């Protein structure tokens, strides 16, 4: 992957960046010239490794531990980030979890946890970042926009998902959070967009791709016939955050190998006849 220096000297905070898509995005943004804050919850080793490899090869990075669903911890994380780098220019709301359960057996705790991390966590980080973005405004030699915010959502902001109602509801909520923020923050020159991945090889869905049998099964849902890697998502995030995408706000880019194309109809819907 070759990435130009389109984010030179911009400061980016990526939540949930100790592994998977978040880590991929953080490293790619560092390749594009950004200074990076790696947020993590519990995987300090993964966060430290990401920081180390950025510092050795690419530029500045620090790790900050914080639970995105805690208002106090998010506030403290933003303060620590601004203390280290002066401000932030880009927020990538990536932290997310799954706690799967059939609906009849779904506990309130299992519902609440997923909503707390995926939706409320994104709200809390977005609000703290937006306050800083609006306070600071445009810095012309860094970007045409005052700031950029990305949500790493999911095809399940659109595709219903039996057995995962909490997760799908959280991602559906993110879609309208993103659009409402895009509308409200555009006059402040803050661009807000989402990337909605399909199946990507990360820890969250290890059981669906680790064995060849499982991978074979999920490929039935992916017309492009391969499961994605974090590196399929990362360059899209870099581009969306860069001035090359300066006129894009309120949009979702589905990076899903065609998962959203109703693959069951790929043979003319014959399954149903
Ligand atoms: C989920 C994965 C799933 C993919 C496609 C993602 O948002 O986290 O577990 O494989 O959507 O269904």
Short mmCIF file of C-alpha atoms and ligand atoms in Angstrom, two decimals:
data_model
loop_
_atom_site.label_atom_id
_atom_site.label_comp_id
_atom_site.label_asym_id
_atom_site.label_seq_id
_atom_site.Cartn_x
_atom_site.Cartn_y
_atom_site.Cartn_z
CA UNK A 1 0.00 0.00 0.00
CA UNK A 2 1.53 3.33 -0.99
CA UNK A 3 0.09 6.42 0.68
CA UNK A 4 1.00 10.06 -0.08
CA UNK A 5 1.61 12.62 2.67
CA UNK A 6 -1.95 13.94 2.50
CA UNK A 7 -2.32 14.32 6.29
CA UNK A 8 1.03 15.96 7.00
CA UNK A 9 1.27 17.23 10.61
CA UNK A 10 -2.40 16.59 11.34
CA UNK A 11 -3.20 15.01 14.68
CA UNK A 12 -5.46 11.99 14.68
CA UNK A 13 -7.10 10.09 17.52
CA UNK A 14 -8.22 6.56 16.67
CA UNK A 15 -10.33 4.74 19.26
CA UNK A 16 -9.91 1.00 19.68
CA UNK A 17 -6.61 1.12 17.82
CA UNK A 18 -4.61 -1.63 19.55
CA UNK A 19 -5.63 -4.18 16.88
CA UNK A 20 -7.71 -4.81 13.77
CA UNK A 21 -9.22 -2.02 11.69
CA UNK A 22 -8.34 0.69 14.23
CA UNK A 23 -4.67 -0.26 14.22
CA UNK A 24 -4.62 -0.44 10.42
CA UNK A 25 -6.17 3.03 10.16
CA UNK A 26 -3.76 4.49 12.75
CA UNK A 27 -0.69 3.16 10.92
CA UNK A 28 -1.98 4.29 7.51
CA UNK A 29 -2.67 7.78 8.86
CA UNK A 30 0.89 7.89 10.25
CA UNK A 31 2.15 6.88 6.79
CA UNK A 32 0.20 9.86 5.43
CA UNK A 33 2.13 12.15 7.80
CA UNK A 34 -0.26 12.37 10.77
CA UNK A 35 0.70 12.26 14.43
CA UNK A 36 -1.27 9.50 16.02
CA UNK A 37 -3.01 8.84 19.32
CA UNK A 38 -3.78 5.17 19.80
CA UNK A 39 -6.69 4.70 22.19
CA UNK A 40 -7.13 1.27 23.77
CA UNK A 41 -9.20 -0.29 26.53
CA UNK A 42 -7.26 -3.32 27.79
CA UNK A 43 -4.74 -4.49 25.16
CA UNK A 44 -1.79 -2.40 26.29
CA UNK A 45 0.67 -4.71 24.53
CA UNK A 46 -1.06 -4.24 21.16
CA UNK A 47 -1.25 -0.47 21.67
CA UNK A 48 2.44 -0.25 22.65
CA UNK A 49 3.44 -2.31 19.61
CA UNK A 50 1.47 0.00 17.30
CA UNK A 51 3.10 3.07 18.90
CA UNK A 52 6.55 1.49 18.66
CA UNK A 53 6.24 0.60 14.99
CA UNK A 54 4.95 4.08 14.12
CA UNK A 55 7.75 5.75 16.08
CA UNK A 56 10.45 3.56 14.52
CA UNK A 57 9.29 3.92 10.94
CA UNK A 58 6.89 6.81 10.50
CA UNK A 59 6.66 9.58 13.12
CA UNK A 60 4.97 10.53 16.37
CA UNK A 61 2.53 8.36 18.28
CA UNK A 62 1.31 7.85 21.83
CA UNK A 63 -1.11 5.39 23.43
CA UNK A 64 -3.88 6.48 25.80
CA UNK A 65 -5.94 4.01 27.79
CA UNK A 66 -9.61 4.97 28.14
CA UNK A 67 -13.02 3.32 28.16
CA UNK A 68 -14.92 5.22 25.45
CA UNK A 69 -18.22 4.58 27.24
CA UNK A 70 -17.07 6.57 30.30
CA UNK A 71 -17.70 10.31 30.09
CA UNK A 72 -14.89 11.12 32.54
CA UNK A 73 -12.34 8.89 30.82
CA UNK A 74 -13.16 10.33 27.38
CA UNK A 75 -12.79 13.85 28.73
CA UNK A 76 -9.44 12.98 30.31
CA UNK A 77 -8.26 11.30 27.09
CA UNK A 78 -9.04 14.41 25.03
CA UNK A 79 -7.27 16.60 27.56
CA UNK A 80 -4.20 14.32 27.52
CA UNK A 81 -4.19 14.25 23.69
CA UNK A 82 -4.40 18.04 23.45
CA UNK A 83 -1.70 18.41 26.13
CA UNK A 84 0.65 16.18 24.12
CA UNK A 85 0.01 17.52 20.61
CA UNK A 86 -1.76 20.88 21.16
CA UNK A 87 -5.04 19.90 19.48
CA UNK A 88 -6.61 17.18 17.33
CA UNK A 89 -7.64 17.46 13.67
CA UNK A 90 -9.14 14.04 13.00
CA UNK A 91 -11.22 11.71 15.16
CA UNK A 92 -11.76 8.12 14.06
CA UNK A 93 -14.56 6.55 16.10
CA UNK A 94 -13.63 2.93 15.65
CA UNK A 95 -14.00 1.19 19.04
CA UNK A 96 -16.76 -1.38 18.91
CA UNK A 97 -17.83 -4.74 20.30
CA UNK A 98 -20.24 -7.59 19.61
CA UNK A 99 -22.10 -9.55 22.30
CA UNK A 100 -24.26 -11.89 20.30
CA UNK A 101 -27.47 -13.48 21.50
CA UNK A 102 -30.79 -14.64 20.14
CA UNK A 103 -33.35 -11.95 20.84
CA UNK A 104 -35.53 -13.98 23.23
CA UNK A 105 -32.52 -14.57 25.45
CA UNK A 106 -30.90 -11.17 25.12
CA UNK A 107 -30.22 -9.71 28.55
CA UNK A 108 -30.60 -6.04 29.29
CA UNK A 109 -26.91 -6.03 30.25
CA UNK A 110 -25.94 -7.53 26.86
CA UNK A 111 -28.05 -4.95 25.04
CA UNK A 112 -26.77 -2.06 27.15
CA UNK A 113 -23.07 -2.94 26.91
CA UNK A 114 -23.09 -2.94 23.12
CA UNK A 115 -25.08 0.30 22.92
CA UNK A 116 -22.79 1.87 25.55
CA UNK A 117 -19.56 1.12 23.68
CA UNK A 118 -20.63 1.35 20.03
CA UNK A 119 -23.13 4.21 20.14
CA UNK A 120 -22.72 6.15 23.40
CA UNK A 121 -18.93 5.78 23.19
CA UNK A 122 -18.98 7.31 19.71
CA UNK A 123 -21.24 10.10 20.97
CA UNK A 124 -18.93 10.92 23.87
CA UNK A 125 -15.77 10.98 21.76
CA UNK A 126 -17.53 12.92 18.99
CA UNK A 127 -18.81 15.54 21.41
CA UNK A 128 -15.45 16.12 23.12
CA UNK A 129 -13.67 16.27 19.77
CA UNK A 130 -16.31 18.56 18.22
CA UNK A 131 -15.89 21.02 21.09
CA UNK A 132 -12.16 21.21 20.35
CA UNK A 133 -12.75 21.39 16.55
CA UNK A 134 -15.20 24.29 16.89
CA UNK A 135 -13.04 26.11 19.42
CA UNK A 136 -10.00 25.95 17.13
CA UNK A 137 -11.47 26.32 13.64
CA UNK A 138 -9.60 26.05 10.34
CA UNK A 139 -5.79 25.99 10.33
CA UNK A 140 -5.08 26.76 6.68
CA UNK A 141 -1.64 25.19 6.39
CA UNK A 142 -2.97 21.84 7.71
CA UNK A 143 -6.33 21.35 5.95
CA UNK A 144 -9.14 23.14 4.12
CA UNK A 145 -11.55 21.79 6.75
CA UNK A 146 -11.48 22.72 10.43
CA UNK A 147 -11.53 19.01 11.20
CA UNK A 148 -12.69 15.59 10.11
CA UNK A 149 -14.61 12.90 11.94
CA UNK A 150 -14.99 9.32 10.76
CA UNK A 151 -17.19 6.58 12.13
CA UNK A 152 -16.13 3.02 11.46
CA UNK A 153 -19.62 1.53 11.30
CA UNK A 154 -20.74 -1.67 9.54
CA UNK A 155 -22.84 -3.02 6.68
CA UNK A 156 -25.22 -3.73 9.58
CA UNK A 157 -26.16 -0.06 9.67
CA UNK A 158 -28.32 -1.23 6.74
CA UNK A 159 -28.44 -5.05 6.69
CA UNK A 160 -30.65 -6.45 9.48
CA UNK A 161 -28.84 -9.12 11.51
CA UNK A 162 -30.81 -11.81 13.36
CA UNK A 163 -29.04 -12.91 16.52
CA UNK A 164 -27.25 -9.57 16.71
CA UNK A 165 -30.07 -7.07 17.32
CA UNK A 166 -28.02 -5.04 19.81
CA UNK A 167 -25.11 -4.68 17.38
CA UNK A 168 -27.28 -3.84 14.36
CA UNK A 169 -29.26 -1.30 16.41
CA UNK A 170 -26.01 0.36 17.54
CA UNK A 171 -24.77 0.63 13.95
CA UNK A 172 -28.16 1.87 12.68
CA UNK A 173 -27.95 4.52 15.40
CA UNK A 174 -24.46 5.50 14.26
CA UNK A 175 -25.80 6.19 10.76
CA UNK A 176 -28.16 8.90 12.00
CA UNK A 177 -25.64 10.20 14.55
CA UNK A 178 -23.15 10.64 11.71
CA UNK A 179 -25.66 12.37 9.40
CA UNK A 180 -27.02 14.65 12.11
CA UNK A 181 -23.50 15.69 13.13
CA UNK A 182 -22.53 16.23 9.50
CA UNK A 183 -25.49 18.58 9.15
CA UNK A 184 -24.88 20.41 12.42
CA UNK A 185 -21.11 20.77 12.11
CA UNK A 186 -20.82 21.65 8.40
CA UNK A 187 -21.11 25.40 9.11
CA UNK A 188 -18.10 24.97 11.40
CA UNK A 189 -16.21 23.38 8.50
CA UNK A 190 -16.12 19.98 10.21
CA UNK A 191 -16.66 17.04 7.83
CA UNK A 192 -18.31 13.93 9.24
CA UNK A 193 -18.49 10.62 7.36
CA UNK A 194 -18.71 6.86 7.88
CA UNK A 195 -16.97 3.83 6.52
CA UNK A 196 -19.12 0.71 6.77
CA UNK A 197 -17.04 -2.44 6.34
CA UNK A 198 -18.39 -5.89 5.62
CA UNK A 199 -16.52 -8.95 6.88
CA UNK A 200 -12.93 -8.02 7.79
CA UNK A 201 -10.40 -10.43 9.30
CA UNK A 202 -10.21 -9.13 12.88
CA UNK A 203 -10.77 -10.55 16.36
CA UNK A 204 -14.45 -9.53 16.44
CA UNK A 205 -15.44 -12.21 13.91
CA UNK A 206 -12.54 -14.68 14.14
CA UNK A 207 -14.98 -17.62 14.21
CA UNK A 208 -16.33 -16.69 10.76
CA UNK A 209 -12.99 -16.76 8.89
CA UNK A 210 -10.43 -18.73 10.88
CA UNK A 211 -11.31 -22.19 9.56
CA UNK A 212 -11.61 -22.84 5.80
CA UNK A 213 -15.15 -24.24 6.32
CA UNK A 214 -16.31 -21.08 8.09
CA UNK A 215 -14.67 -18.86 5.48
CA UNK A 216 -16.31 -20.85 2.69
CA UNK A 217 -19.68 -20.19 4.33
CA UNK A 218 -19.27 -16.44 4.73
CA UNK A 219 -18.02 -16.14 1.14
CA UNK A 220 -21.59 -17.00 0.08
CA UNK A 221 -22.48 -13.52 1.35
CA UNK A 222 -19.63 -11.70 -0.44
CA UNK A 223 -19.99 -11.38 -4.24
CA UNK A 224 -16.34 -10.29 -4.56
CA UNK A 225 -15.44 -13.63 -3.00
CA UNK A 226 -12.84 -12.70 -0.43
CA UNK A 227 -12.90 -11.64 3.20
CA UNK A 228 -11.33 -8.20 3.70
CA UNK A 229 -8.15 -7.31 5.60
CA UNK A 230 -7.77 -4.13 7.72
CA UNK A 231 -5.62 -2.77 4.87
CA UNK A 232 -8.72 -2.73 2.65
CA UNK A 233 -10.28 -0.18 5.02
CA UNK A 234 -7.28 1.94 6.07
CA UNK A 235 -6.53 3.77 2.78
CA UNK A 236 -10.21 4.68 2.41
CA UNK A 237 -10.09 6.29 5.86
CA UNK A 238 -6.93 8.24 4.94
CA UNK A 239 -8.54 9.47 1.73
CA UNK A 240 -11.83 10.47 3.40
CA UNK A 241 -9.91 12.45 6.03
CA UNK A 242 -7.74 14.18 3.43
CA UNK A 243 -8.47 17.36 1.46
CA UNK A 244 -8.96 15.20 -1.65
CA UNK A 245 -12.38 14.46 -0.12
CA UNK A 246 -12.99 18.04 1.00
CA UNK A 247 -16.50 18.23 -0.49
CA UNK A 248 -17.69 14.97 1.09
CA UNK A 249 -19.69 15.16 4.28
CA UNK A 250 -22.59 13.07 5.60
CA UNK A 251 -21.64 10.13 3.38
CA UNK A 252 -21.13 6.43 4.04
CA UNK A 253 -18.66 4.43 1.99
CA UNK A 254 -19.49 0.72 2.09
CA UNK A 255 -16.24 -1.24 1.86
CA UNK A 256 -17.84 -4.66 1.75
CA UNK A 257 -16.95 -6.61 -1.42
CA UNK A 258 -20.58 -6.27 -2.46
CA UNK A 259 -22.19 -7.70 0.69
CA UNK A 260 -24.90 -5.08 0.38
CA UNK A 261 -25.86 -6.23 -3.12
CA UNK A 262 -28.39 -8.87 -1.94
CA UNK A 263 -26.11 -11.79 -2.94
CA UNK A 264 -29.08 -14.20 -2.63
CA UNK A 265 -30.38 -12.61 -5.85
CA UNK A 266 -27.05 -13.10 -7.64
CA UNK A 267 -28.47 -16.01 -9.61
CA UNK A 268 -31.76 -14.27 -10.39
CA UNK A 269 -33.33 -15.21 -7.05
CA UNK A 270 -33.61 -18.88 -8.07
CA UNK A 271 -33.20 -19.99 -4.47
CA UNK A 272 -36.82 -18.98 -3.94
CA UNK A 273 -38.33 -20.89 -6.87
C1 LIG B 1 -19.27 -7.59 12.12
C2 LIG B 1 -18.66 -8.91 11.70
C3 LIG B 1 -19.36 -9.46 10.50
C4 LIG B 1 -19.51 -8.41 9.40
C5 LIG B 1 -20.36 -8.90 8.25
C6 LIG B 1 -19.28 -6.66 10.94
O1 LIG B 1 -19.79 -5.42 11.31
O2 LIG B 1 -18.52 -7.04 13.20
O3 LIG B 1 -18.72 -9.83 12.78
O4 LIG B 1 -18.63 -10.56 9.99
O5 LIG B 1 -20.08 -7.24 9.93
O6 LIG B 1 -21.56 -9.49 8.67
#
